[in-house]
XYZ file of C-alpha atoms in Angstrom:
783
model
C -0.189 -0.035 0.028
C 3.715 0.842 -1.279
C 4.633 0.943 0.089
C 9.340 1.825 -3.068
C 10.380 5.055 -4.575
C 12.605 4.009 -7.523
C 15.095 6.163 -9.290
C 14.512 4.295 -12.266
C 11.486 2.287 -12.629
C 11.393 0.892 -16.291
C 8.020 -0.706 -16.114
C 5.782 1.636 -14.021
C 5.468 2.911 -10.743
C 4.629 1.010 -7.388
C 1.847 1.910 -5.182
C 3.861 3.553 -2.930
C 5.825 5.568 -5.850
C 2.112 7.021 -7.094
C 1.066 8.118 -3.678
C 4.426 9.360 -2.316
C 3.382 12.861 -3.606
C 0.560 12.699 -5.965
C -2.572 13.240 -3.427
C -5.998 12.987 -4.646
C -6.053 12.972 -8.500
C -9.838 13.997 -8.796
C -11.801 16.571 -7.379
C -14.935 15.765 -5.173
C -17.830 14.923 -7.693
C -21.004 16.673 -7.426
C -23.659 14.394 -6.617
C -26.933 14.595 -8.404
C -29.925 12.331 -7.941
C -33.115 12.414 -6.209
C -31.978 10.227 -3.248
C -28.557 12.002 -2.757
C -28.446 15.659 -1.895
C -25.039 17.578 -2.643
C -23.603 18.972 0.341
C -21.547 22.296 0.441
C -18.497 20.120 -0.296
C -20.455 17.931 -3.113
C -19.318 14.864 -1.471
C -21.902 13.504 0.494
C -25.356 12.121 0.132
C -28.239 11.908 2.358
C -30.727 8.888 2.707
C -34.236 9.723 4.086
C -37.642 7.842 4.667
C -36.433 4.118 4.505
C -38.928 1.406 4.595
C -38.980 -1.478 7.215
C -37.466 -4.539 5.495
C -36.596 -2.630 2.293
C -32.984 -3.432 0.604
C -31.026 -1.242 -1.429
C -32.455 -2.229 -4.971
C -36.055 -1.838 -3.630
C -35.365 1.559 -2.130
C -33.630 2.745 -5.449
C -36.489 1.507 -7.541
C -38.915 3.145 -5.286
C -37.284 6.700 -5.249
C -35.619 6.640 -8.737
C -38.317 4.611 -10.633
C -35.691 1.868 -11.759
C -32.115 0.514 -11.114
C -29.873 3.548 -11.411
C -26.083 2.728 -11.032
C -24.887 5.960 -9.446
C -27.397 5.799 -6.866
C -26.562 2.166 -5.977
C -22.660 3.081 -5.673
C -23.907 6.020 -3.260
C -26.032 3.953 -0.863
C -23.113 1.220 -0.609
C -20.742 3.953 -0.177
C -23.061 5.648 2.511
C -22.912 2.631 4.640
C -18.875 3.217 5.417
C -17.805 4.529 8.769
C -17.084 8.109 7.610
C -13.600 8.656 5.683
C -12.696 11.564 3.619
C -11.698 9.676 0.760
C -15.516 8.176 0.172
C -16.557 11.927 0.597
C -13.916 12.958 -2.371
C -15.868 10.564 -4.624
C -19.027 11.441 -3.910
C -20.132 8.500 -1.700
C -20.018 9.590 1.843
C -22.849 9.932 4.268
C -24.046 13.340 5.060
C -24.507 12.370 8.851
C -25.511 9.726 11.143
C -28.809 8.914 9.973
C -28.057 8.491 6.627
C -25.326 6.079 7.416
C -27.789 4.110 9.560
C -30.388 4.012 6.895
C -27.716 2.884 4.402
C -26.815 -0.053 6.773
C -30.401 -0.984 6.966
C -30.795 -1.144 3.367
C -27.671 -3.074 2.916
C -28.486 -5.447 5.590
C -31.945 -6.347 3.993
C -30.238 -6.798 0.455
C -29.471 -10.438 -0.725
C -25.844 -11.632 -1.505
C -27.362 -13.064 -4.877
C -28.522 -9.083 -5.645
C -25.221 -7.992 -5.026
C -23.654 -10.626 -7.055
C -25.848 -9.901 -10.118
C -25.435 -6.168 -9.578
C -21.548 -5.173 -9.556
C -20.751 -1.968 -8.523
C -18.156 -1.615 -11.501
C -17.558 -4.544 -14.186
C -13.979 -4.751 -15.675
C -11.556 -7.592 -16.253
C -10.676 -7.904 -12.715
C -14.257 -8.305 -11.614
C -14.660 -11.084 -13.967
C -11.406 -12.671 -12.569
C -12.991 -12.483 -9.284
C -16.362 -14.160 -10.529
C -14.223 -16.932 -12.352
C -12.471 -17.741 -9.218
C -15.317 -17.631 -6.634
C -16.230 -21.185 -5.786
C -19.915 -21.606 -7.448
C -21.012 -24.659 -5.291
C -20.329 -22.484 -2.019
C -21.832 -19.468 -3.571
C -24.873 -21.358 -4.203
C -25.341 -22.255 -0.299
C -25.414 -18.760 0.572
C -26.699 -16.488 -2.273
C -30.135 -16.371 -0.633
C -28.915 -14.920 2.498
C -29.234 -11.099 3.288
C -26.127 -9.264 4.322
C -27.670 -9.002 7.807
C -27.692 -13.016 7.923
C -24.207 -13.093 6.687
C -23.322 -10.846 9.280
C -24.684 -12.745 12.126
C -23.074 -16.104 10.592
C -19.882 -14.790 11.125
C -20.425 -13.523 14.356
C -21.905 -16.701 15.765
C -20.390 -19.473 13.346
C -17.088 -21.127 14.160
C -13.999 -20.860 11.841
C -14.519 -24.182 10.333
C -18.357 -23.048 9.504
C -16.732 -19.868 8.363
C -14.140 -21.253 6.001
C -16.839 -23.536 4.401
C -18.435 -20.649 2.969
C -15.973 -18.286 2.328
C -14.613 -19.528 -1.127
C -18.146 -18.619 -2.143
C -18.250 -15.284 -1.301
C -17.287 -12.645 -3.940
C -15.360 -9.370 -3.410
C -18.187 -7.058 -3.449
C -20.059 -9.153 -0.781
C -16.979 -9.348 1.319
C -16.441 -5.566 1.043
C -19.833 -4.790 2.256
C -20.194 -7.006 5.392
C -17.866 -5.085 7.550
C -19.715 -1.653 6.723
C -22.564 -3.447 9.179
C -19.988 -4.095 11.853
C -18.808 -2.130 14.722
C -14.815 -2.005 15.513
C -15.792 -4.802 18.335
C -17.475 -7.194 16.024
C -14.713 -6.835 13.154
C -12.322 -7.766 15.947
C -14.609 -10.826 16.878
C -14.736 -12.106 13.361
C -10.968 -11.617 12.633
C -10.322 -13.390 16.153
C -11.952 -16.600 14.595
C -10.152 -16.790 11.258
C -6.650 -17.829 10.658
C -5.171 -18.544 7.168
C -1.575 -20.040 7.668
C 1.214 -19.882 5.361
C 2.480 -23.382 4.355
C 4.739 -25.309 7.037
C 4.953 -22.510 9.230
C 3.091 -20.682 11.973
C 2.867 -17.375 10.150
C -0.778 -16.268 10.222
C -1.802 -18.566 12.946
C -3.608 -17.779 16.063
C -1.392 -16.190 18.725
C 1.374 -15.380 16.332
C 2.236 -12.155 15.114
C 5.274 -11.661 12.855
C 7.272 -9.150 11.151
C 8.246 -7.902 7.665
C 11.764 -6.358 8.271
C 12.019 -2.956 6.396
C 15.405 -2.278 6.039
C 15.354 1.208 3.956
C 18.300 3.153 3.010
C 18.209 6.658 1.382
C 21.076 5.864 -0.638
C 20.395 1.803 -1.316
C 23.776 1.291 0.605
C 24.117 -2.433 1.122
C 25.638 -1.856 4.488
C 22.699 0.379 5.885
C 20.330 -2.251 4.537
C 22.311 -5.459 5.953
C 22.872 -3.470 9.715
C 19.066 -2.827 9.991
C 18.480 -6.437 9.331
C 21.157 -7.369 11.991
C 19.428 -4.784 14.437
C 15.991 -6.444 13.737
C 17.384 -9.753 14.985
C 18.852 -8.189 17.883
C 15.265 -7.685 18.881
C 14.135 -10.876 17.855
C 11.903 -9.153 15.181
C 11.597 -10.620 11.595
C 9.919 -13.707 10.267
C 8.009 -13.415 7.263
C 10.000 -11.464 4.996
C 13.000 -8.880 4.706
C 11.715 -6.574 2.164
C 13.338 -2.982 1.495
C 12.036 -0.550 -0.546
C 14.567 0.684 -3.044
C 15.492 4.284 -4.004
C 17.143 3.197 -7.423
C 15.072 0.346 -9.260
C 17.446 -0.298 -12.203
C 18.238 -3.739 -12.680
C 21.989 -3.600 -11.363
C 21.019 -1.710 -8.694
C 18.026 -4.115 -7.408
C 20.462 -7.148 -7.890
C 22.964 -5.704 -5.689
C 20.479 -4.998 -2.750
C 19.166 -8.827 -3.642
C 22.373 -10.056 -3.184
C 23.154 -8.398 0.096
C 19.919 -9.613 1.439
C 20.414 -13.364 -0.020
C 24.060 -13.191 1.837
C 22.535 -12.812 5.214
C 19.810 -15.539 4.933
C 22.362 -17.705 3.254
C 25.071 -17.357 5.767
C 22.526 -17.831 8.741
C 21.298 -20.981 7.147
C 17.838 -19.394 6.944
C 16.889 -20.450 3.359
C 13.730 -22.583 4.379
C 12.898 -20.170 7.147
C 12.608 -16.282 5.846
C 12.555 -14.848 2.112
C 13.992 -11.651 0.952
C 12.617 -9.267 -1.342
C 13.293 -5.823 -2.918
C 10.388 -3.840 -3.663
C 10.922 -2.843 -7.086
C 8.228 -3.064 -9.824
C 7.636 -7.001 -10.628
C 8.858 -6.442 -14.001
C 12.205 -5.118 -12.729
C 12.270 -8.142 -10.354
C 11.632 -10.292 -12.867
C 14.344 -8.902 -15.079
C 16.929 -9.181 -12.236
C 15.784 -13.243 -11.845
C 16.510 -13.877 -15.194
C 19.846 -12.032 -15.450
C 21.086 -13.260 -12.363
C 19.401 -16.745 -11.273
C 19.198 -17.376 -7.601
C 18.918 -13.787 -6.547
C 15.217 -13.222 -6.376
C 13.270 -15.008 -3.563
C 9.706 -13.599 -3.071
C 8.049 -11.372 -5.602
C 6.486 -8.141 -4.723
C 3.918 -6.046 -6.529
C 1.456 -3.294 -5.553
C -1.970 -4.003 -6.228
C -5.089 -2.059 -6.964
C -8.975 -2.361 -7.229
C -9.811 -1.468 -10.786
C -8.128 -2.306 -14.055
C -7.909 1.523 -14.726
C -5.544 2.021 -11.712
C -3.726 -1.402 -12.024
C -2.827 0.133 -15.597
C -1.166 3.006 -13.864
C 0.849 0.677 -11.956
C 1.925 -1.078 -15.010
C 0.390 -4.155 -14.438
C -2.773 -6.451 -15.476
C -4.357 -9.726 -14.432
C -2.815 -11.643 -16.877
C 0.535 -10.494 -15.814
C 0.570 -11.167 -12.321
C -0.905 -14.765 -13.060
C 1.961 -15.206 -15.155
C 4.455 -14.462 -12.534
C 2.660 -16.668 -10.323
C 3.171 -19.548 -12.821
C 6.764 -18.503 -13.160
C 7.202 -19.494 -9.221
C 6.656 -23.366 -10.408
C 8.682 -25.594 -7.980
C 10.039 -22.578 -5.694
C 9.476 -22.528 -1.850
C 8.644 -18.853 -1.957
C 5.501 -17.357 -4.115
C 4.451 -13.677 -4.267
C 3.894 -10.509 -1.779
C 1.239 -7.979 -2.540
C 0.658 -4.630 -0.909
C -2.681 -2.937 -0.774
C -4.353 -0.147 0.797
C -7.813 2.014 0.910
C -7.465 4.996 -1.243
C -5.173 4.091 -4.195
C -7.667 4.306 -6.867
C -9.618 7.445 -6.191
C -6.051 9.220 -5.492
C -5.365 8.085 -9.138
C -8.525 9.064 -10.645
C -9.456 5.636 -11.128
C -12.015 4.764 -8.593
C -14.819 4.926 -10.958
C -17.258 6.001 -8.187
C -17.077 3.033 -6.021
C -16.004 3.479 -2.387
C -12.725 2.605 -0.768
C -13.773 -0.327 1.185
C -15.206 -2.192 -1.655
C -11.962 -1.665 -3.906
C -9.967 -2.856 -1.328
C -11.812 -5.932 -0.995
C -11.414 -6.292 -4.687
C -7.611 -6.205 -4.314
C -8.095 -9.352 -2.063
C -10.158 -10.987 -4.503
C -7.359 -10.390 -7.122
C -4.789 -11.580 -4.416
C -7.111 -14.897 -3.928
C -7.327 -15.667 -7.471
C -3.370 -15.540 -7.731
C -3.032 -17.831 -4.867
C -5.253 -20.332 -6.504
C -3.107 -20.237 -9.505
C 0.216 -20.103 -7.197
C -1.158 -23.483 -5.475
C -1.298 -25.210 -8.537
C 2.613 -24.858 -9.090
C 3.854 -24.999 -5.779
C 4.805 -28.184 -4.182
C 4.254 -27.139 -0.426
C 1.255 -25.145 -1.028
C 1.133 -21.317 -2.122
C 3.425 -18.964 -0.500
C 1.347 -15.426 -0.843
C 0.673 -13.074 1.761
C -0.778 -9.292 1.614
C 0.472 -6.105 3.576
C -2.117 -3.735 4.121
C -0.727 -0.157 4.160
C -3.513 1.488 5.835
C -2.006 4.995 6.317
C 0.270 5.776 3.971
C -1.369 8.082 1.459
C -2.360 11.196 3.563
C -5.444 13.042 5.077
C -7.110 13.065 1.706
C -8.104 9.139 2.270
C -8.740 9.673 6.174
C -6.965 11.914 8.924
C -7.448 10.640 12.358
C -6.231 8.006 14.863
C -9.776 6.537 15.140
C -10.112 6.302 11.292
C -6.846 4.355 10.992
C -7.781 1.917 13.453
C -11.319 1.500 11.575
C -9.412 1.375 8.526
C -7.159 -1.549 9.857
C -9.860 -3.610 11.231
C -12.052 -3.402 8.195
C -8.892 -4.579 5.853
C -7.947 -7.569 8.241
C -11.820 -8.994 8.168
C -11.812 -8.358 4.320
C -8.680 -10.015 3.684
C -9.119 -12.797 6.344
C -12.635 -13.636 4.516
C -10.600 -14.168 1.076
C -8.592 -16.610 2.872
C -5.355 -14.513 2.776
C -2.495 -14.310 5.078
C -2.757 -10.558 5.983
C -0.493 -8.363 7.885
C -0.480 -4.516 8.608
C 1.482 -1.292 8.166
C -0.037 0.676 10.989
C 1.345 3.923 9.716
C 0.661 7.609 9.394
C 2.107 10.171 7.153
C 3.737 13.483 8.641
C 1.029 15.554 7.177
C -1.656 13.880 9.140
C -2.927 14.575 12.874
C -1.582 10.933 13.970
C 1.397 11.474 16.251
C 4.055 9.175 17.580
C 2.280 8.634 20.657
C -1.227 7.800 18.711
C 0.604 5.051 16.817
C 0.997 3.105 20.133
C -2.732 3.425 21.128
C -3.483 2.505 17.584
C -1.554 -0.590 17.883
C -3.580 -1.622 21.169
C -6.775 -1.110 19.637
C -5.945 -3.184 16.447
C -3.591 -6.190 17.619
C -6.703 -8.011 19.559
C -7.521 -8.920 15.584
C -4.576 -10.703 15.628
C -3.115 -9.599 12.073
C -0.289 -11.730 10.683
C 2.584 -9.396 10.968
C 3.520 -5.716 11.049
C 6.031 -3.731 9.481
C 9.303 -3.305 11.595
C 12.001 -0.575 11.839
C 14.747 0.431 13.931
C 12.436 3.485 14.990
C 9.184 4.211 14.037
C 10.537 6.855 11.418
C 11.277 5.599 7.990
C 14.523 6.758 7.019
C 13.678 6.783 3.376
C 9.927 6.953 2.827
C 9.517 9.700 5.512
C 6.642 8.238 7.459
C 5.728 6.729 10.858
C 5.043 2.940 11.336
C 6.420 0.077 13.674
C 9.511 0.153 15.657
C 11.325 -3.201 16.439
C 10.849 -2.498 19.968
C 7.087 -1.855 19.164
C 7.188 -5.419 18.205
C 8.627 -6.641 21.699
C 6.054 -4.466 23.515
C 3.112 -5.958 21.542
C 4.418 -9.614 22.321
C 4.819 -8.960 25.907
C 1.142 -7.295 26.038
C -0.671 -9.723 23.955
C 1.153 -12.712 24.288
C 2.088 -13.274 20.587
C 4.907 -15.380 19.233
C 7.147 -15.267 16.343
C 7.336 -18.136 13.841
C 8.886 -21.273 15.576
C 11.433 -21.715 13.089
C 12.600 -18.135 13.112
C 12.395 -18.256 17.081
C 14.862 -21.158 17.032
C 17.268 -18.970 15.142
C 16.860 -16.230 17.563
C 17.968 -18.919 20.510
C 20.743 -20.029 18.162
C 22.576 -16.783 17.940
C 22.128 -16.027 21.570
C 19.308 -13.299 21.372
C 16.918 -15.761 23.122
C 17.732 -18.101 25.761
C 16.688 -21.537 26.071
C 14.090 -20.500 28.677
C 12.696 -18.258 25.772
C 13.546 -14.907 27.744
C 15.911 -12.227 26.317
C 19.423 -12.761 27.116
C 22.035 -9.956 27.884
C 22.638 -9.517 24.136
C 19.104 -8.467 23.298
C 19.373 -5.161 21.588
C 22.751 -5.544 20.710
C 23.343 -5.554 16.858
C 27.023 -5.966 17.157
C 26.104 -9.751 18.683
C 24.149 -10.465 15.769
C 27.309 -9.090 13.555
C 29.606 -10.898 15.302
C 27.718 -14.240 15.060
C 27.198 -13.399 11.087
C 31.055 -13.044 10.698
C 31.462 -16.593 12.750
C 29.147 -18.099 10.350
C 30.940 -17.009 7.544
C 34.243 -18.457 9.151
C 35.817 -15.568 10.103
C 38.351 -16.595 12.531
C 39.266 -13.157 13.936
C 39.021 -12.445 17.806
C 35.607 -11.141 19.024
C 37.136 -8.053 19.849
C 38.418 -7.523 16.602
C 35.182 -8.110 14.998
C 33.100 -5.991 17.270
C 35.484 -2.967 16.573
C 34.908 -3.553 13.001
C 31.321 -3.649 13.679
C 31.276 -0.294 15.818
C 32.715 1.348 12.898
C 30.698 0.422 10.489
C 27.559 1.091 12.561
C 28.777 4.493 12.792
C 29.112 4.859 9.177
C 25.593 3.527 8.629
C 24.257 6.368 11.203
C 26.127 9.261 9.629
C 24.369 8.306 6.332
C 21.111 9.284 8.347
C 20.009 5.604 9.014
C 19.409 5.111 12.525
C 20.068 2.146 14.607
C 18.474 1.095 17.494
C 20.684 -0.168 20.584
C 19.985 -1.180 24.210
C 16.499 0.210 25.507
C 14.987 2.768 27.756
C 13.272 2.200 31.144
C 11.408 -0.412 29.729
C 12.805 -2.949 27.137
C 10.683 -1.706 24.494
C 11.413 1.689 24.910
C 14.048 3.187 22.541
C 17.101 4.286 24.396
C 16.820 7.729 25.578
C 19.139 9.536 22.853
C 17.697 7.714 19.951
C 14.141 8.628 21.402
C 15.161 12.221 21.538
C 16.252 12.140 17.981
C 13.157 10.551 16.626
C 11.217 13.314 18.543
C 13.374 16.006 16.810
C 13.029 14.812 13.424
C 9.160 14.596 13.853
C 9.094 18.150 15.076
C 11.190 19.295 11.893
C 8.886 17.398 9.877
C 6.024 19.592 10.980
C 7.888 22.679 10.543
C 8.874 21.291 6.968
C 5.430 20.491 5.969
C 4.473 24.214 6.566
C 7.336 25.846 5.173
C 6.486 27.792 1.836
C 9.073 29.244 -0.594
C 10.303 32.781 0.390
C 10.343 35.437 -2.051
C 14.134 35.936 -1.734
C 14.538 32.291 -2.782
C 11.990 32.594 -5.838
C 14.044 35.654 -6.746
C 17.224 33.728 -6.817
C 16.226 31.125 -9.016
C 17.781 31.511 -12.376
C 15.660 32.638 -15.156
C 12.649 31.815 -13.130
C 9.127 31.759 -14.233
C 6.991 31.769 -10.938
C 3.461 30.502 -11.012
C 0.960 29.112 -8.646
C -1.595 26.293 -8.421
C -5.349 27.167 -7.443
C -4.158 26.093 -3.725
C -5.625 29.023 -1.554
C -2.891 28.672 1.214
C -0.609 25.992 2.355
C -3.475 24.837 4.423
C -5.691 24.351 1.624
C -2.639 22.630 -0.569
C -2.375 20.084 2.279
C -5.992 19.174 3.137
C -7.221 19.289 -0.752
C -4.448 17.707 -2.826
C -6.476 18.194 -5.893
C -5.803 21.921 -5.530
C -2.128 21.178 -6.390
C -2.369 19.377 -9.251
C -3.806 21.619 -11.821
C -3.271 24.980 -13.018
C -4.890 28.307 -12.451
C -5.976 30.548 -15.440
C -3.287 33.021 -14.689
C -0.867 30.276 -14.412
C -2.050 28.818 -17.853
C -1.628 32.385 -19.368
C 1.866 32.758 -18.164
C 2.773 29.270 -19.755
C 1.162 30.038 -23.075
C 3.277 33.223 -23.464
C 6.284 31.175 -22.685
C 5.313 28.655 -25.449
C 4.556 31.809 -27.705
C 8.122 33.051 -27.139
C 9.511 29.754 -28.607
C 7.667 30.102 -31.923
C 8.796 26.999 -33.996
C 11.569 26.178 -31.966
C 10.129 24.155 -29.433
C 12.687 22.913 -27.258
C 12.953 19.270 -26.292
C 12.441 19.799 -22.510
C 11.222 22.056 -19.811
C 12.587 21.842 -16.112
C 9.885 22.551 -13.255
C 10.432 22.982 -9.812
C 7.589 22.640 -7.139
C 7.594 23.160 -3.527
C 5.820 19.950 -2.636
C 5.213 18.755 0.692
C 8.684 20.222 1.869
C 9.776 23.491 0.429
C 12.805 23.101 2.569
C 14.112 20.323 0.351
C 14.118 22.655 -2.437
C 15.778 26.026 -0.544
C 18.327 24.128 1.414
C 21.835 25.315 0.474
C 23.579 22.693 -1.909
C 20.330 21.177 -2.970
C 18.734 22.875 -5.983
C 21.362 24.830 -7.469
C 23.910 21.933 -8.014
C 21.340 19.895 -9.556
C 20.327 22.530 -12.213
C 23.906 23.336 -13.368
C 24.863 19.627 -13.965
C 21.692 18.691 -15.487
C 21.873 21.721 -17.683
C 25.561 20.899 -18.629
C 24.626 17.441 -19.242
C 21.888 17.867 -21.745
C 23.985 20.478 -23.492
C 26.793 17.925 -23.968
C 23.978 15.218 -25.058
C 22.762 18.006 -27.382
C 19.385 17.957 -25.991
C 17.666 21.472 -26.459
C 16.212 22.665 -23.086
C 14.282 25.763 -22.432
C 16.386 28.385 -20.748
C 13.719 29.169 -17.997
C 12.984 27.358 -14.800
C 9.179 27.220 -14.078
C 8.851 27.747 -10.393
C 5.472 26.354 -8.860
C 4.160 27.247 -5.320
C 1.863 24.517 -4.079
C 2.770 22.137 -6.744
C 1.951 18.503 -6.965
C 3.177 16.005 -9.167
C 0.604 15.877 -11.567
C 0.872 20.088 -12.360
C 4.116 18.971 -14.185
C 2.102 16.941 -16.468
C -0.292 19.882 -16.954
C 2.349 22.197 -17.682
C 3.585 19.904 -20.302
C 0.411 19.683 -22.000
C 0.156 23.468 -22.351
C 3.924 23.911 -23.580
C 4.274 20.710 -25.846
C 0.675 21.097 -27.281
C 2.141 22.232 -30.931
C 5.297 20.181 -30.739
C 5.916 17.645 -33.547
C 3.700 14.490 -32.941
C 6.505 11.913 -33.490
C 9.288 13.625 -31.349
C 10.123 13.232 -27.855
C 9.159 16.265 -25.560
C 9.796 15.916 -21.722
C 9.299 17.444 -18.200
C 11.591 17.153 -15.552
C 10.013 17.967 -12.204
C 11.833 18.626 -9.034
C 9.695 18.482 -6.221
C 9.970 18.510 -2.279
C 9.585 15.127 -0.444
C 7.936 14.099 2.473
C 9.435 15.592 5.335
C 10.562 13.499 8.249
C 14.308 12.499 8.104
C 17.104 14.392 8.321
C 17.993 14.789 4.446
C 14.946 17.323 3.375
C 15.128 15.415 0.124
C 13.451 15.952 -3.228
C 12.545 13.850 -5.993
C 12.778 14.196 -9.834
C 9.826 13.308 -11.674
C 10.834 12.452 -15.342
C 8.179 12.370 -17.951
C 8.979 11.737 -21.583
C 6.423 11.305 -24.167
C 5.794 12.073 -28.067
C 4.612 15.128 -29.052
C 1.112 13.503 -29.932
C 0.609 12.020 -26.483
C 1.172 15.219 -24.964
C -1.408 16.936 -27.175
C -3.722 14.431 -26.420
C -3.655 15.637 -22.845
C -3.827 12.276 -20.978
C -0.486 12.125 -19.428
C -0.096 10.419 -16.057
C 2.173 8.308 -13.808
C 2.135 5.200 -15.848
C 4.664 6.419 -18.185
C 6.894 8.690 -15.432
C 9.986 7.494 -13.765
C 11.805 9.240 -11.018
C 15.204 9.889 -9.084
C 14.549 10.256 -5.337
C 16.167 11.149 -2.138
C 18.117 13.762 -3.660
C 19.971 15.982 -1.090
C 23.544 16.759 -0.120
C 23.330 13.847 2.954
C 21.728 11.345 0.772
C 21.881 10.947 -3.300
C 24.050 13.739 -4.086
C 22.643 16.178 -6.812
C 25.148 15.954 -9.303
C 24.951 12.235 -9.101
C 21.308 12.440 -9.172
C 21.697 14.461 -12.569
C 23.732 11.873 -14.332
C 20.817 9.176 -13.241
C 18.135 11.594 -14.782
C 20.126 11.616 -18.123
C 20.512 7.466 -17.955
C 16.930 7.407 -17.807
C 15.876 9.854 -20.050
C 18.458 7.891 -22.631
C 16.869 4.718 -21.963
C 13.064 6.153 -22.479
C 13.984 7.394 -25.852
C 16.153 4.281 -26.681
C 13.223 1.947 -26.083
C 10.937 4.412 -27.924
C 8.143 3.050 -25.535
C 6.826 3.575 -22.209
C 5.138 0.234 -21.714
C 6.028 -3.206 -20.114
C 8.516 -5.398 -21.443
C 7.314 -8.519 -19.968
C 4.235 -10.634 -19.813
C 1.942 -8.282 -21.573
């Protein structure tokens, strides 16, 4: 849910790439029907005068004179607990009375009626129908949704699993709408879908995906975070890092680093590794460097339209499942509510149902995977609930609700499902709030959580679960780590034979020492420890924190690290609200300053779409620039936006070195560039596309034109980094005005303390050459 923020993404962007900055892609839709009254924000509906025993379709027929698809979607959406994302697409309930009425209508509606009236039909919906067990469907099709709810609350796990395969994703996506948080927990506590040959996903077990992200993909940064996780006896389902650079060679380098740790500790049958690049990149790495790829990852969406932006199709993912024939490990998917509407691809359907469709996609792939994996399908899903931002939902209570909904929907699809209980720095959920959220969600027993050295991701700039949070949760709720991995923690001395932590708990040097010994290193303990301390210092100097020891409780960060994390959090809040200063704007060479329609910083953060379009004044300014070119239209235009961190653009040594080096390299490559720098206040990624569509409207339809969009990244790390979004297309595509993320690639984490600006410029030129050399923007693998 993403999430990866690659610098070179040959075959589309992951969910986390797309959502890292994009924000919502479409404005709230104006609602117009007799049953739905538009509110002042144009995004909520009202439902009044519901008759006793009336279902959704009877109500629509009575109030509309027949079936009406938009009204159907509105009623189903209005049954949700309130989230900003549903309001954005026009299906949010206006008030509690509307919500109660929508739920009453839904409770009286039969499963058959929902099956016969898909909320949205595309190839993904057809795949879900094809992989729904028809014999089991026949058993339940005449139940009302209210009856299904009561069955789930009263029935045993065996009873529930006997009908689960016959439930379509629309049905599964609707039943949690009828439940309270407490009821969602009751259902989740009953259903456990265990990974084959393990205790992962079993009742009473709660594991971890180690997420060893590095701002520079430095193998030592990644390896030491893994050692750090092992020091807290944390990590058992996958070691998965989000890459900065998703070129094949870079991904292969990181894959090898992870494989080395797994092989050295003889964990090949216990824990897989994964580099979360686009699945096509992983596939190419596997072909070019056999044996380096273990579990394969991909972000999923709930509509064909959004999956196209992710550069995947049903067929492609099914083919990747088939390619895992005979292997121990299979596929790992990431999902999360809101990705469709933030990319303009929700098609009027509410976020919960679309999330459920992702699980239906996963279930279908799991069925295919089971045909080719001799020990059973190894497939799990990570729900990234809070990664997008306040356009989806804002509060800690909504985060809890979202996680509980997704747990039930995933489990009812038969999936091993974990959570990323996370928040962005531009939401109102604090570091302390995350602990509260964990405690509300853990009774539902997710299969696993994300795990970092601290709550703060050093590369993705968001807040999630620390290694020591896992220690706290295991202590409070009695959860266990997968047995085979716990045996390993005993073997390396982090856990004693009595299953209590030893004096080596929280000491990554101990793990490093065991790693060197396992490699046959005959040096003394003191020598290896000294080397390890030096390496740890180098890792931390690159902005990657490593947890050691603990505070007052064994699940508390040591005081110095806790203070540092709090300082980064405070700096992030300041960075989020920072604005481009008049002095800085004046110092940008050959600047063309423009603004989006965002009224102010608050409007920009609360309403992302305002930062994605051009104001009339901005359009006029761009048209004047275009007119000044005459017939000599340059090949490219540089755009600079503040994004979510204006400091990333304004900090000394950030923007100027990149601009100077980029223009020098392009001149040497004989690529003509506009000599002006367009500077956007309150700009998001998509405004760069709109700028290109204005500037290149009259370009040669068969000649490439490109936008290099420099934009401040999410705050939250020491780096104040920015990204460069690279969008190159032929003139015809620009004139058609349909440019979007599916053809964009990027260089990320650019800062004087992360990826150096001059090196980022060189990577940018490499990517441009790859795009033009291929002469295509689509996928190279599996259609």
